[in-house]
Each structure stands twice: as structure tokens, then as C-alpha cells.
């Protein structure tokens, strides 16, 4: 008999990928995915700890399950992901009706934990070792993932997939929980990565996004020799069926000449680089322990401009970090104006337990000031993005079509024209009127209009068809 599972995923691309694997694994164990908690026997929450707000949302969603569990004690509730690793027993205390707490490095054990509960062993917890719990290698092993299980039906589109090349992070930026929740940095072996990429290509995937917290720091050492990201891209580039390769997130210090030249010379590599700056002030960067100055960032940025003049660069910023003055903040504004990022994700600093900033620095920027800086920085970012997108009006861009846009999804299933969405090689979002069959195709789209986040266009081949009809008529 098939069993039912509901899974809710929040957080970054790593979590989206983890949920895909969890579902693939559970399907092998006879489960079917359902869309609502009400229909499900197994309810899973794949969680994020990056900011307090993300955690509080999850705790409030869990709180709503108290009655559900009281009415249906047979339903099993599992908390997975970074919050499971960070909060561990705290989750059972705050939500005593939860049955399982499973860290991101232990997701492969989920079917066994379910069996344990079914055989009456009570609630289960599987988490990885903390940094101080053992030798580096032992801790690293406890954070391994089970990537080869792929399930195209769990992806937003079967034509695009994430592929993890790196686990964990060793940078220890003072504000960040990730080195604790995801453990030591480890590069997966090139042979595993290549075989997974071939599986994805066989499943019809055309675009692969390589994932790592500092993806361009990727390194794998073996007797056969060292592999870096550039070397890996060269090998992945050979795979037939894969048309686009992207990689996120980059660490500014590791954006080497060699990597940029590789991206330039391999046509499948997207000229799109997400390289978070976090702040435009040296004093703030130092307190964040980011390991570079604004001067270093600019040097890297100019290297990108020289080698890949048409690349789109995007960033992340934290506003209101400990000790950030108005003057510091204005330097972030200036950095956006100078670099003209394609987009920036802007976050208000949130104190995270277990980090150096929480221990040693004072969270002294008032909430209202954080909110005002967030708003101001976003306005500057939106303005430069809109201006740069407007320059593309009148041009033709190549779009990998993902599927109906949010507006298109609301159209009747039989509607002749549906608004579709896709992305350019540079990762710009494009919407156009088309039809559902175009999903997965690479189309030439003429840009008619632009906003800060979207290009609006029409498919060029439609014009060719109408010319063809005219000629025949
Ligand atoms: N590994 C990536 C990003 C990981 S987290 C990198 O280093 O770029 C994604 C983003 O969340 C970060 O870039 C940062 O801007 C933001 N972030 C991380 N910790 C935060 C915190 N404590 N408060 C607010 N934003 C945070
Ligand atoms: Fe967090 Fe810094 Fe690592 Fe990114 S590089 S995951 S911000 S510690
Ligand atoms: Fe969140 Fe963990 Fe990703 S804390 S951002 S889900 S690595």
C-alpha cells in the first residue's frame, strides 16, 4: 500500500536539493507525495536557520500541528535540515509532538528512523557531530550527503537541476550559522559529480546549477591529482544534452583569473556570477571576518569586467550589522552604484546563537534603522537593475523556457496563449506569451519592455512562422 508524505521546504537551494533527494528516497520506500498536510501520514519540514525570522516561521507552522497530532496520533512529524542540526532537543521541547529531528547530514537515515518509530522505539533524533565533537575527518564524515538519488518530478522544472559539488563551509563569517549546521567544507569527488550530471542529462535536464556555499573554493584532492572548479567545468562541459552550466555561491577571494577564463572559453558556462559583497565598508567587512577589503572586492570585480565584459554579477548585502554607522551604510550604497549588480539579496542582520558575532559583538543597530537601510539599499539596487534591463529593450535574448509564469499558471489548461517564463544565459528572468509545450525549449525572444526584475518579450520564431504562412499563401 502506498503511504503519503507532505514536505514543506524553506531556505536555500541546498534545502531544495535535499528535499528532492528525501522524496526520491521515500518513493523507493513506497511513498507518494501529497500537496497538503491534511492528506499526509508523514509530514516533513525541511528548515533553515539563517535568520531568526526563518526559524520562527517554522516554529509557528509546527505549533499549528499540535491539534492535528492530538486528533491523528498516527501521523508522523519530522523536522529536517539546518534548524534540526542547530536546535536538536530544543525542537522536542518547543514542539513535543514532533517525532523526528534530522540534520542535513543525516537525511539518508530517514527511512530507518521511520521504521524505528513504527516498531515502538519512540521519537528519533539523527544529527551530525559538532565541530568540537571529534577529529576533523570524523566530524566531516558525519555530514555526508546522499546526492545520487535524483527525482525529476520533485524539481520545479525537469529541465533544470541543482547538483551539489561541495558540502559545508569553513569560512566562519562571524554572523553565520552555516559552518555549524552544514559542517566542514568538503569537495565531492569529480567522478561522483560527473556520473550524477550524466544521470541528470539522461533525465532530460538541460541546465545544471552547481551548488556550494563557496562554490569557487571547490577543491578535490586525490592520487590522480587536484581538481578545482575550472577543471570540473571543463569535464562537465563534455556531457551531451547539457546546454548550460551555472554555479553558486561564489566567494570573492577565490574568483581566480583561471576560473573566469574558463567561463569565457566554454560556451555552455553562463556569464552569470553571484558573488556576495555583504558590505561596502572595510570596518564592517573586518567585523564580519569576510577576509577581504572593498579594494580586494573591486579588484576582483574589475577582473570580471576585463575577462567577461558582458557578465551579469549579483550580490548579497547584510544591513545593520553590529557597529554599522550611517557612513558605513552609505559605502554599501556606493558599492551597488559602482558595480551595478544584476540583483542583490538584502538582509537585515539577525543575531544567531553559536556564532562569533553573537558571542562578541553587540547587535546595536535599532530595528527601525535596519528596516530603513534595507529599504534604501533595495531602492538603489532596483534602480540600477531597471536602468540596465532597459538597455536590453530592442535586443534578442536566448531563453531556456521553464514553464508558465505565475500569471500563466492561472490560465485555463486549454488556453491558446499562456504567459511563459524562462531565463537568459545571464540569469535574467524573461516572460512572454507562448504555450505550455515550449517548456524546456531554448527560444530566441525579442525584448519589448523591462522592469528591475523582469524582461518582457515575444518569441522571434512566431514571426518566422507567420512569414512562412504568407509566403505559402
Ligand atoms: N555561502 C553564501 C551565502 C550563505 S547564506 C555566501 O557566503 O555568500 C545567504 C545569505 O544570507 C548571506 O550571503 C548573507 O547575506 C545572509 N546572512 C547570513 N547570515 C545572516 C544573518 N545572521 N543575518 C542576516 N543575514 C544573514
Ligand atoms: Fe556563511 Fe560565510 Fe560560509 Fe557563506 S562563506 S556560508 S556567509 S560562513
Ligand atoms: Fe538556511 Fe541552511 Fe541554507 S541555514 S540558507 S538552509 S544552508
XYZ file of C-alpha atoms and ligand atoms in Angstrom:
514
model
C 0.000 0.000 0.000
C 1.328 3.438 -0.802
C 1.970 5.774 2.074
C 1.656 9.540 1.786
C 4.180 12.274 2.509
C 3.866 16.067 2.598
C 7.090 18.077 2.521
C 7.499 21.800 3.109
C 10.850 23.294 2.178
C 12.273 26.678 3.178
C 15.813 28.079 2.940
C 18.415 27.975 0.203
C 18.996 25.842 -2.895
C 20.785 23.248 -0.737
C 17.490 22.574 1.034
C 15.554 22.383 -2.238
C 18.043 19.775 -3.411
C 17.919 17.888 -0.093
C 14.124 17.714 -0.304
C 14.376 16.317 -3.839
C 16.632 13.528 -2.535
C 14.468 12.814 0.515
C 11.442 12.403 -1.731
C 13.342 10.174 -4.174
C 14.401 8.006 -1.245
C 10.898 7.832 0.263
C 9.374 6.963 -3.118
C 11.646 3.936 -3.192
C 10.149 3.034 0.166
C 6.603 3.157 -1.190
C 5.635 6.773 -0.505
C 3.632 9.148 -2.696
C 3.841 12.948 -2.372
C 0.649 14.860 -1.490
C 0.058 18.618 -1.526
C -1.445 19.238 1.910
C -0.615 18.163 5.483
C -4.238 17.009 5.874
C -3.796 14.217 3.285
C -0.417 13.045 4.587
C 0.609 10.317 7.006
C 4.161 11.678 7.137
C 4.686 15.457 7.470
C 8.183 16.776 6.864
C 9.515 20.316 7.385
C 12.895 20.998 5.804
C 14.072 24.019 7.742
C 16.506 26.959 7.649
C 18.325 28.769 10.474
C 19.993 31.588 8.585
C 17.850 34.311 10.236
C 15.621 34.274 13.309
C 12.557 35.001 11.190
C 13.054 31.775 9.205
C 13.116 29.749 12.427
C 10.147 31.495 13.991
C 8.057 30.820 10.878
C 8.845 27.123 11.169
C 8.061 27.014 14.902
C 4.749 28.705 14.235
C 3.917 26.232 11.419
C 4.801 23.390 13.811
C 2.629 24.931 16.544
C -0.374 24.579 14.263
C 0.203 20.800 14.166
C -0.406 20.319 17.888
C -4.133 19.679 17.373
C -3.550 17.646 14.225
C -1.303 15.290 16.146
C -3.774 15.074 19.045
C -6.542 14.078 16.646
C -4.374 11.796 14.488
C -1.643 10.327 16.694
C -0.602 8.009 13.833
C 0.643 10.875 11.708
C 4.399 11.256 11.956
C 6.032 14.696 12.016
C 9.675 15.221 11.080
C 11.827 18.354 11.336
C 14.728 18.173 8.879
C 17.543 20.491 7.818
C 19.619 23.237 9.388
C 17.274 24.062 12.279
C 17.204 20.377 13.233
C 21.005 20.386 13.396
C 21.171 23.687 15.282
C 18.320 23.290 17.799
C 18.244 19.481 18.280
C 16.500 18.739 21.664
C 15.087 22.297 21.743
C 12.692 21.248 18.966
C 11.278 18.412 21.082
C 10.917 20.859 23.976
C 9.153 23.559 21.952
C 7.077 21.096 19.921
C 6.813 17.867 21.978
C 4.574 16.206 19.386
C 7.417 16.119 16.804
C 8.541 12.540 16.113
C 11.854 13.058 14.312
C 14.665 15.631 14.233
C 17.081 15.001 11.360
C 20.084 17.186 10.450
C 21.044 17.866 6.807
C 23.977 15.439 7.043
C 21.768 12.575 8.262
C 18.875 12.638 5.805
C 19.780 9.215 4.413
C 18.719 7.701 7.756
C 15.115 8.912 7.467
C 13.555 5.572 6.301
C 15.296 3.758 9.165
C 14.088 6.333 11.701
C 10.521 5.846 10.455
C 10.901 2.074 10.887
C 12.217 2.623 14.415
C 9.155 4.688 15.304
C 6.852 2.071 13.779
C 8.484 -0.597 15.927
C 7.716 1.398 19.060
C 11.103 2.915 19.776
C 9.667 6.389 20.369
C 10.877 9.659 18.958
C 14.094 9.757 16.981
C 16.941 12.185 16.526
C 19.768 11.929 13.975
C 22.196 14.829 13.834
C 25.798 15.252 12.747
C 28.723 15.858 15.093
C 29.534 19.397 16.223
C 32.898 20.889 15.212
C 34.320 20.169 18.688
C 32.976 16.600 18.938
C 35.902 14.861 17.281
C 38.677 14.925 14.717
C 38.018 16.998 11.561
C 37.701 13.865 9.385
C 35.251 12.184 11.770
C 33.108 15.311 12.009
C 33.203 15.698 8.202
C 32.038 12.092 7.696
C 29.012 12.724 9.887
C 27.942 15.498 7.483
C 27.963 13.450 4.298
C 25.011 13.634 1.961
C 23.359 11.088 -0.294
C 23.267 13.012 -3.525
C 22.981 10.413 -6.292
C 19.238 9.913 -5.710
C 17.576 12.199 -8.238
C 13.865 12.692 -8.858
C 12.891 14.980 -11.759
C 9.253 15.055 -10.614
C 10.289 16.941 -7.476
C 12.069 19.701 -9.398
C 10.287 22.927 -10.325
C 11.142 22.010 -13.926
C 12.708 18.761 -15.133
C 14.979 20.778 -17.460
C 16.942 22.388 -14.659
C 18.635 20.767 -11.712
C 20.901 21.574 -8.819
C 24.000 19.477 -8.332
C 25.951 19.725 -5.085
C 29.699 19.780 -5.589
C 30.641 20.985 -2.133
C 29.324 20.223 1.340
C 29.680 22.587 4.320
C 31.720 25.742 4.823
C 34.964 26.640 6.607
C 34.864 30.421 6.204
C 33.228 31.162 9.562
C 31.912 34.644 8.773
C 31.094 35.922 12.264
C 27.336 36.268 11.659
C 26.687 32.900 10.015
C 25.327 29.539 11.256
C 26.149 27.532 8.133
C 29.625 26.267 9.208
C 27.858 24.763 12.234
C 24.740 23.412 10.569
C 26.410 22.030 7.436
C 29.815 21.139 8.926
C 33.318 21.222 7.432
C 33.909 22.125 3.795
C 34.290 19.023 1.600
C 34.573 18.829 -2.174
C 32.729 15.836 -3.605
C 34.748 13.668 -5.963
C 34.711 14.635 -9.657
C 33.743 11.079 -10.654
C 30.606 11.198 -8.448
C 29.715 14.651 -9.754
C 30.164 13.627 -13.391
C 28.128 10.484 -13.030
C 25.317 12.453 -11.365
C 25.451 15.047 -14.170
C 25.118 12.254 -16.756
C 22.090 10.887 -14.899
C 20.546 14.370 -14.994
C 21.229 14.689 -18.727
C 19.555 11.302 -19.309
C 16.527 12.582 -17.360
C 16.227 15.427 -19.881
C 17.924 18.133 -17.837
C 19.475 20.925 -19.932
C 20.748 23.318 -17.272
C 22.758 22.320 -14.227
C 23.398 24.710 -11.357
C 26.387 23.578 -9.307
C 25.949 24.259 -5.598
C 28.384 25.075 -2.829
C 28.439 27.683 -0.047
C 31.699 28.940 -1.551
C 31.459 27.021 -4.789
C 34.529 28.580 -6.407
C 36.687 27.436 -3.479
C 35.842 23.863 -4.617
C 38.814 21.548 -4.472
C 39.136 17.789 -4.558
C 42.447 16.143 -3.870
C 43.195 12.579 -4.893
C 46.102 10.449 -6.066
C 45.071 11.222 -9.630
C 45.648 14.920 -8.911
C 43.812 18.008 -7.727
C 40.598 19.264 -9.316
C 39.323 22.820 -8.953
C 36.058 24.341 -10.212
C 37.592 25.292 -13.579
C 38.773 21.690 -14.100
C 35.377 20.363 -13.129
C 33.589 22.716 -15.551
C 35.839 21.507 -18.371
C 34.787 17.917 -17.697
C 31.090 18.722 -17.271
C 31.163 20.704 -20.498
C 31.692 17.460 -22.445
C 28.351 15.971 -21.395
C 25.918 15.796 -24.269
C 22.427 17.160 -23.604
C 23.591 19.689 -21.021
C 23.465 23.175 -22.615
C 24.040 25.456 -19.647
C 26.231 25.346 -16.574
C 25.900 27.798 -13.686
C 27.464 27.786 -10.234
C 26.520 29.474 -6.937
C 27.549 30.954 -4.470
C 30.975 32.441 -5.103
C 33.427 33.715 -2.533
C 35.122 36.954 -3.713
C 38.646 35.908 -2.712
C 38.557 32.756 -4.823
C 37.385 34.284 -8.131
C 40.580 33.443 -9.990
C 41.718 34.516 -13.450
C 41.788 30.804 -14.377
C 38.109 30.326 -13.449
C 36.965 33.438 -15.320
C 38.923 32.483 -18.440
C 37.366 29.005 -18.284
C 33.879 30.528 -18.111
C 34.758 32.777 -21.063
C 36.103 29.915 -23.194
C 33.417 27.305 -22.522
C 30.204 28.339 -24.297
C 27.936 26.307 -22.015
C 29.113 28.251 -18.919
C 26.732 31.085 -18.140
C 28.297 34.538 -17.877
C 26.493 34.952 -14.559
C 28.314 35.267 -11.249
C 26.705 35.531 -7.833
C 29.490 36.946 -5.628
C 28.111 38.404 -2.375
C 29.927 41.505 -1.115
C 27.885 41.708 2.173
C 29.048 45.306 2.862
C 30.819 48.240 1.197
C 32.685 49.214 4.380
C 36.098 47.824 5.347
C 35.365 48.212 9.052
C 32.174 46.153 8.740
C 33.800 43.525 6.494
C 36.515 43.137 9.109
C 33.991 42.587 11.910
C 32.199 40.091 9.660
C 35.578 38.349 9.133
C 34.887 38.120 5.422
C 38.602 38.008 4.629
C 38.699 40.826 2.037
C 38.531 44.608 1.816
C 36.359 46.677 -0.509
C 39.559 47.256 -2.525
C 40.003 43.475 -2.908
C 36.375 43.144 -3.987
C 36.795 45.896 -6.584
C 39.963 44.295 -7.895
C 38.008 41.072 -8.371
C 35.129 42.959 -9.967
C 37.468 44.612 -12.455
C 38.928 41.200 -13.295
C 35.390 40.035 -14.136
C 34.772 43.159 -16.252
C 38.036 42.644 -18.143
C 37.630 38.921 -18.872
C 33.824 38.689 -19.105
C 32.656 42.176 -20.114
C 29.075 41.009 -20.661
C 28.706 39.021 -17.462
C 25.868 39.688 -15.039
C 27.053 39.908 -11.438
C 24.757 39.663 -8.429
C 25.359 40.102 -4.713
C 24.058 39.748 -1.151
C 24.198 42.509 1.472
C 23.591 42.496 5.203
C 22.401 45.841 6.599
C 22.567 46.817 10.266
C 25.433 44.523 11.192
C 26.993 45.221 14.619
C 28.520 48.705 14.724
C 27.365 49.722 11.217
C 27.242 53.547 11.088
C 25.373 55.668 8.549
C 28.706 56.286 6.875
C 29.417 52.539 6.635
C 25.958 52.010 5.194
C 26.452 54.722 2.555
C 29.510 52.780 1.385
C 27.245 49.817 0.608
C 25.041 52.182 -1.413
C 28.133 53.360 -3.308
C 29.267 49.796 -3.974
C 25.925 48.953 -5.608
C 26.128 52.125 -7.689
C 29.652 51.283 -8.792
C 29.119 47.571 -9.522
C 25.551 47.860 -10.850
C 24.628 44.333 -9.779
C 22.009 42.461 -11.782
C 20.260 41.889 -8.471
C 21.138 41.842 -4.787
C 19.537 39.955 -1.932
C 19.416 42.352 1.013
C 19.038 41.103 4.586
C 18.721 42.773 7.956
C 21.268 41.408 10.401
C 19.815 38.759 12.692
C 21.804 37.508 15.706
C 22.387 33.750 15.553
C 23.255 31.651 18.604
C 26.568 29.861 18.389
C 28.220 32.442 16.102
C 31.196 34.660 16.932
C 29.155 37.832 16.379
C 26.557 36.654 18.910
C 29.309 35.996 21.454
C 31.495 39.030 20.932
C 29.697 41.882 19.179
C 26.756 43.993 20.177
C 23.645 43.985 17.969
C 23.450 47.760 18.351
C 21.648 48.964 15.206
C 17.977 49.574 16.089
C 15.355 47.546 14.270
C 13.851 50.650 12.560
C 17.279 51.716 11.284
C 17.852 48.227 9.848
C 14.465 48.383 8.134
C 15.133 51.871 6.710
C 18.583 50.864 5.393
C 17.109 47.707 3.880
C 14.517 49.813 2.070
C 17.031 52.393 0.841
C 19.528 49.835 -0.439
C 16.789 47.917 -2.231
C 15.647 51.111 -3.970
C 19.167 51.809 -5.233
C 19.569 48.209 -6.380
C 16.188 48.238 -8.150
C 17.026 51.489 -9.910
C 20.338 50.262 -11.344
C 18.776 46.931 -12.328
C 15.886 48.662 -14.103
C 18.238 51.017 -15.953
C 20.427 48.118 -17.088
C 17.459 45.953 -18.082
C 16.032 48.847 -20.113
C 19.236 48.839 -22.173
C 18.229 45.358 -23.387
C 14.943 46.581 -24.910
C 15.100 46.006 -28.658
C 17.655 43.186 -28.344
C 17.105 39.469 -28.853
C 17.984 37.117 -25.983
C 18.189 33.324 -25.832
C 15.790 31.930 -23.232
C 15.596 28.493 -21.663
C 11.844 28.219 -21.062
C 10.923 26.996 -17.584
C 7.115 26.876 -17.778
C 4.057 29.090 -17.236
C 4.731 32.240 -15.194
C 2.686 32.868 -12.028
C 0.176 34.720 -14.213
C 0.320 31.938 -16.840
C -0.436 29.271 -14.246
C -3.806 30.897 -13.673
C -4.774 30.472 -17.358
C -7.217 27.764 -18.440
C -5.389 24.475 -19.205
C -6.650 24.664 -22.813
C -5.865 28.376 -23.326
C -4.125 29.070 -26.661
C -1.709 31.681 -25.301
C -0.192 31.361 -21.856
C 2.354 33.685 -20.265
C 5.564 31.671 -20.033
C 8.766 32.367 -18.098
C 12.401 31.460 -18.569
C 15.929 32.729 -18.078
C 18.665 34.110 -20.291
C 22.220 32.789 -20.237
C 22.949 35.697 -17.831
C 20.164 34.512 -15.493
C 17.755 37.331 -16.327
C 14.080 36.413 -15.992
C 12.062 36.783 -19.223
C 8.277 36.495 -19.617
C 6.478 36.218 -22.954
C 3.198 34.968 -24.416
C 3.617 31.420 -25.632
C 2.306 27.935 -24.967
C 2.967 25.204 -22.426
C 4.692 22.953 -24.978
C 7.599 25.419 -25.108
C 8.758 24.379 -21.614
C 12.288 23.012 -21.875
C 12.988 24.667 -25.234
C 15.688 27.228 -25.955
C 13.964 30.151 -27.738
C 15.011 33.492 -29.210
C 12.979 36.212 -27.535
C 12.806 39.836 -28.655
C 12.767 42.172 -25.619
C 9.961 44.781 -25.779
C 9.946 46.099 -22.235
C 11.810 45.806 -18.936
C 11.434 46.295 -15.188
C 14.038 45.877 -12.422
C 13.417 42.128 -12.150
C 11.939 41.063 -15.475
C 12.321 41.396 -19.229
C 9.093 41.253 -21.218
C 9.320 39.972 -24.771
C 7.932 37.969 -27.658
C 9.223 34.843 -29.334
C 11.051 35.526 -32.604
C 10.137 32.195 -34.210
C 6.456 33.202 -34.141
C 7.313 35.961 -36.625
C 9.099 33.434 -38.849
C 6.039 31.158 -38.876
C 3.771 33.982 -39.938
C 6.178 34.963 -42.702
C 6.132 31.301 -43.801
C 2.342 31.293 -43.993
C 2.375 34.479 -46.023
C 4.881 33.002 -48.453
C 2.765 29.863 -48.884
C -0.428 31.842 -49.258
N 27.553 30.915 1.378
C 26.952 32.038 0.813
C 25.668 32.502 1.452
C 25.008 31.756 2.527
S 23.698 32.470 3.396
C 27.963 33.150 0.840
O 28.855 33.169 1.634
O 27.801 34.046 0.068
C 22.919 33.587 2.280
C 22.995 34.997 2.724
O 22.307 35.205 3.934
C 24.393 35.517 3.016
O 25.074 35.860 1.847
C 24.123 36.705 3.880
O 23.937 37.867 3.112
C 22.819 36.344 4.582
N 23.013 36.025 6.001
C 23.752 35.036 6.538
N 23.702 35.082 7.878
C 22.914 36.133 8.213
C 22.480 36.710 9.442
N 22.881 36.227 10.613
N 21.656 37.785 9.383
C 21.260 38.294 8.200
N 21.639 37.796 7.012
C 22.457 36.723 7.010
Fe 28.190 31.637 5.874
Fe 30.358 32.977 5.217
Fe 30.255 30.350 4.799
Fe 28.803 31.970 3.312
S 31.039 31.910 3.387
S 28.117 30.088 4.286
S 28.231 33.576 4.725
S 30.248 31.374 6.779
Fe 19.349 28.092 5.590
Fe 20.863 26.023 5.958
Fe 20.635 27.041 3.569
S 20.667 27.728 7.322
S 20.304 29.184 3.964
S 19.025 26.110 4.714
S 22.445 26.109 4.404
